[in-house]
């Protein structure tokens, strides 16, 4: 029900590097799960509103004001690559 | 157990330092075999214990959890401490802030012993998908402790912690509590803030306690519950101390038994369920059979909604902001060809993403990200995600109808007791089925608890069996009251064994 090319496409969308062996394994595992959840197709859902929030909470608003995080160094020191206190990213253009 | 220890502290029979050191000693003795902990925070724990002792010495009042040692599942941020969520991709991640639930425990004066092992990003039912190796079940070390909060459940069961926090997306607090013979509570969705919990599936995740007794679970819940500006889905604070509702009385409470679940129960499970029903009847509760026609779809609904949310939530792990980044040769497990490419220094941004996620995530996490990405991809959204959200609405209606007739629903927590290590790792579907009784509570957002309900003999071992009670939205009072009454009236009560 799902093809090798589709698995490659999905891996690309998900930004996960895959080997040929991985693709075979995903093909088998994903097909098994997708086959199993097919059961839902038998449910009559006509006129049913899809669930949005389980306890019915809506529009929780707060003041749009900046708050100081505190020790920013706790965050910047986690950057795998950094320069002058900024996170360094490979060039995208 | 917490109340006893609290009284001993204020009566100066023990000190928090003695208590904390005793737990560390026990961890040192037992945890090589069990592997419940990933990280110990001994220094800060002892410091906190001394602080509490100082307060007691000065005659200051202390709070109920103050000075009592416990553990935190490793997917909750603890400031300045390694927080891996059981994944290699966060092997070097030091939490830059405290999760709200953790912060509230700290403010309550609790002593934090360390961070517990778990399935990678809470994806699993056995703690075997942890990148750091599996935790063993203290009742039988050839068996899994359940998952994903397996480290938290095992630590409490083995007296390596008085209390522990877990997180529950499809049963990850209740199922390991059942497998290890302790109490596990998943509160109503929104009862506890999720801020600082490493997100798995945001519409299903909920933090809750794993403890030896129902009263302890109530005490920990009272400490961590309440509204939080940093989690817009957190519910208004009830201001209640849940431990004050444990009257031991269930007279007049209506408990529902789900008709659809009765057919496939195994003999041992059925017998223990019948015993539990008898116990409740003898205590004056009313037992009614109820129908939940859509309950059988809860598991497939879960395995669509959860991976969709997973694929979106785990997009943040990209090798750029924090965690493992395969853009140099620091990481030791790389094949030679990639090492050469990295040395040449011409890897693109896209390749950094692909490599970091390829080597950072384990197989189960990748499987779920892939599944969710597929279900949300163009052309499939209506057939999978939207349909699942509609069936989810029907399952919620099942619960609404049930709760017009009854106050609580009684089921087993899991279809089987703890299985053997390695028994289900090869077949993901087989593993997924162990969540069949627990996922419905997450799908519907209702609170549920697992309590010890007896023992099942299997392969020469006596394995704990868990009973699950489910209550209406935000009715933790009745949930805990009924669980506590059962505990008090059954012989399965956990001994206040140590110390």
Tab-separated table of C-alpha atoms in Angstrom, chain A residues 1-2 6-19 22 25-26 28-30 32-34 36-45 48-57 60 62 67-69 71 74-75 77-81 87-92, chain B residues 79 93-94 96-97 188-189 230 232-233 294 296-297 299-301 303-304 319-323 325 327 330 347-350 352-354 357-358 366-367 369-371 373-374 377 380 383-384 386-387 389-394 396 428-429 432-433 443-445 473-474:
chain	number	residue	atom	x	y	z
A	1	UNK	CA	0.000	0.000	0.000
A	2	UNK	CA	3.030	2.273	0.298
A	6	UNK	CA	6.940	7.198	-1.095
A	7	UNK	CA	9.106	6.110	1.847
A	8	UNK	CA	12.038	8.062	0.371
A	9	UNK	CA	9.808	11.089	-0.154
A	10	UNK	CA	8.487	10.948	3.423
A	11	UNK	CA	12.007	10.564	4.845
A	12	UNK	CA	12.963	13.685	2.911
A	13	UNK	CA	9.996	15.624	4.286
A	14	UNK	CA	10.828	14.417	7.798
A	15	UNK	CA	14.520	15.349	7.304
A	16	UNK	CA	15.709	11.905	8.325
A	17	UNK	CA	18.705	10.440	6.511
A	18	UNK	CA	17.978	6.851	5.412
A	19	UNK	CA	19.982	3.958	3.968
A	22	UNK	CA	16.288	1.617	6.447
A	25	UNK	CA	12.449	-1.669	7.157
A	26	UNK	CA	10.246	1.457	7.075
A	28	UNK	CA	7.470	-3.067	6.116
A	29	UNK	CA	6.717	-1.306	9.438
A	30	UNK	CA	4.738	1.622	8.038
A	32	UNK	CA	1.778	-2.836	8.804
A	33	UNK	CA	0.606	0.122	10.892
A	34	UNK	CA	-1.238	1.820	8.031
A	36	UNK	CA	-4.053	-1.767	10.893
A	37	UNK	CA	-5.412	1.795	11.290
A	38	UNK	CA	-7.538	1.207	8.146
A	39	UNK	CA	-10.129	-0.060	10.618
A	40	UNK	CA	-11.154	3.586	11.104
A	41	UNK	CA	-12.491	3.744	7.546
A	42	UNK	CA	-15.482	1.633	8.636
A	43	UNK	CA	-16.704	4.270	11.152
A	44	UNK	CA	-19.557	6.472	9.988
A	45	UNK	CA	-18.288	9.991	10.711
A	48	UNK	CA	-19.226	14.640	13.172
A	49	UNK	CA	-17.169	17.726	14.024
A	50	UNK	CA	-13.472	16.861	14.418
A	51	UNK	CA	-12.087	17.256	17.938
A	52	UNK	CA	-10.330	20.582	18.467
A	53	UNK	CA	-9.592	20.675	22.168
A	54	UNK	CA	-10.479	17.917	24.563
A	55	UNK	CA	-11.622	19.942	27.575
A	56	UNK	CA	-13.101	22.712	25.450
A	57	UNK	CA	-10.584	25.403	26.356
A	60	UNK	CA	-6.436	31.722	26.123
A	62	UNK	CA	-2.234	36.985	27.838
A	67	UNK	CA	9.806	38.800	29.899
A	68	UNK	CA	13.453	38.395	30.647
A	69	UNK	CA	14.484	34.747	30.506
A	71	UNK	CA	20.543	33.556	32.361
A	74	UNK	CA	22.190	28.675	29.733
A	75	UNK	CA	20.686	28.666	26.240
A	77	UNK	CA	26.005	27.485	25.623
A	78	UNK	CA	23.865	24.708	24.125
A	79	UNK	CA	24.482	25.879	20.534
A	80	UNK	CA	26.506	23.201	18.747
A	81	UNK	CA	28.365	25.945	16.857
A	87	UNK	CA	24.283	30.333	17.059
A	88	UNK	CA	26.173	29.600	13.862
A	89	UNK	CA	24.311	28.073	10.915
A	90	UNK	CA	25.674	26.870	7.605
A	91	UNK	CA	25.056	29.242	4.728
A	92	UNK	CA	21.697	28.640	3.100
B	79	UNK	CA	17.653	23.408	35.645
B	93	UNK	CA	21.569	18.685	26.749
B	94	UNK	CA	21.682	20.619	30.023
B	96	UNK	CA	18.279	25.811	30.846
B	97	UNK	CA	15.162	26.090	33.040
B	188	UNK	CA	-7.184	15.272	33.640
B	189	UNK	CA	-5.624	16.826	30.521
B	230	UNK	CA	3.445	29.201	30.285
B	232	UNK	CA	-2.127	27.907	27.626
B	233	UNK	CA	-3.829	24.497	27.858
B	294	UNK	CA	-16.333	3.392	19.979
B	296	UNK	CA	-12.337	-0.289	20.220
B	297	UNK	CA	-11.224	2.456	17.846
B	299	UNK	CA	-5.948	2.480	19.700
B	300	UNK	CA	-5.970	3.125	15.915
B	301	UNK	CA	-7.050	6.739	16.572
B	303	UNK	CA	-1.674	5.637	16.423
B	304	UNK	CA	-2.658	8.340	13.949
B	319	UNK	CA	21.351	19.714	14.967
B	320	UNK	CA	21.408	23.517	14.977
B	321	UNK	CA	19.984	24.880	18.228
B	322	UNK	CA	21.025	22.217	20.748
B	323	UNK	CA	21.696	18.527	21.082
B	325	UNK	CA	24.866	17.947	15.621
B	327	UNK	CA	28.586	18.640	11.431
B	330	UNK	CA	32.989	14.806	17.541
B	347	UNK	CA	28.326	19.374	4.151
B	348	UNK	CA	25.247	21.476	3.484
B	349	UNK	CA	22.637	22.616	5.994
B	350	UNK	CA	20.221	19.955	4.685
B	352	UNK	CA	23.397	18.441	8.731
B	353	UNK	CA	19.656	18.011	9.370
B	354	UNK	CA	19.547	14.580	7.740
B	357	UNK	CA	18.386	13.126	12.890
B	358	UNK	CA	19.631	9.869	11.348
B	366	UNK	CA	12.003	7.522	13.449
B	367	UNK	CA	9.145	5.113	12.791
B	369	UNK	CA	8.004	10.599	12.858
B	370	UNK	CA	7.752	8.887	9.464
B	371	UNK	CA	4.242	7.639	10.158
B	373	UNK	CA	4.745	12.822	8.346
B	374	UNK	CA	3.002	10.427	5.959
B	377	UNK	CA	1.350	14.841	3.951
B	380	UNK	CA	-3.601	12.014	3.103
B	383	UNK	CA	-8.198	10.256	5.287
B	384	UNK	CA	-6.016	9.919	8.369
B	386	UNK	CA	-9.065	14.536	10.150
B	387	UNK	CA	-10.906	11.210	10.279
B	389	UNK	CA	-10.050	13.563	15.088
B	390	UNK	CA	-13.683	12.842	14.190
B	391	UNK	CA	-13.565	9.355	15.689
B	392	UNK	CA	-11.873	10.938	18.706
B	393	UNK	CA	-14.958	13.138	19.111
B	394	UNK	CA	-17.135	9.992	19.048
B	396	UNK	CA	-15.342	11.436	23.875
B	428	UNK	CA	5.918	-2.798	16.856
B	429	UNK	CA	2.226	-3.655	16.492
B	432	UNK	CA	1.327	-1.063	20.628
B	433	UNK	CA	-1.463	-3.421	21.755
B	443	UNK	CA	-7.934	10.289	23.779
B	444	UNK	CA	-10.821	11.618	25.925
B	445	UNK	CA	-8.661	13.724	28.303
B	473	UNK	CA	-13.013	15.440	33.562
B	474	UNK	CA	-11.538	17.199	36.620
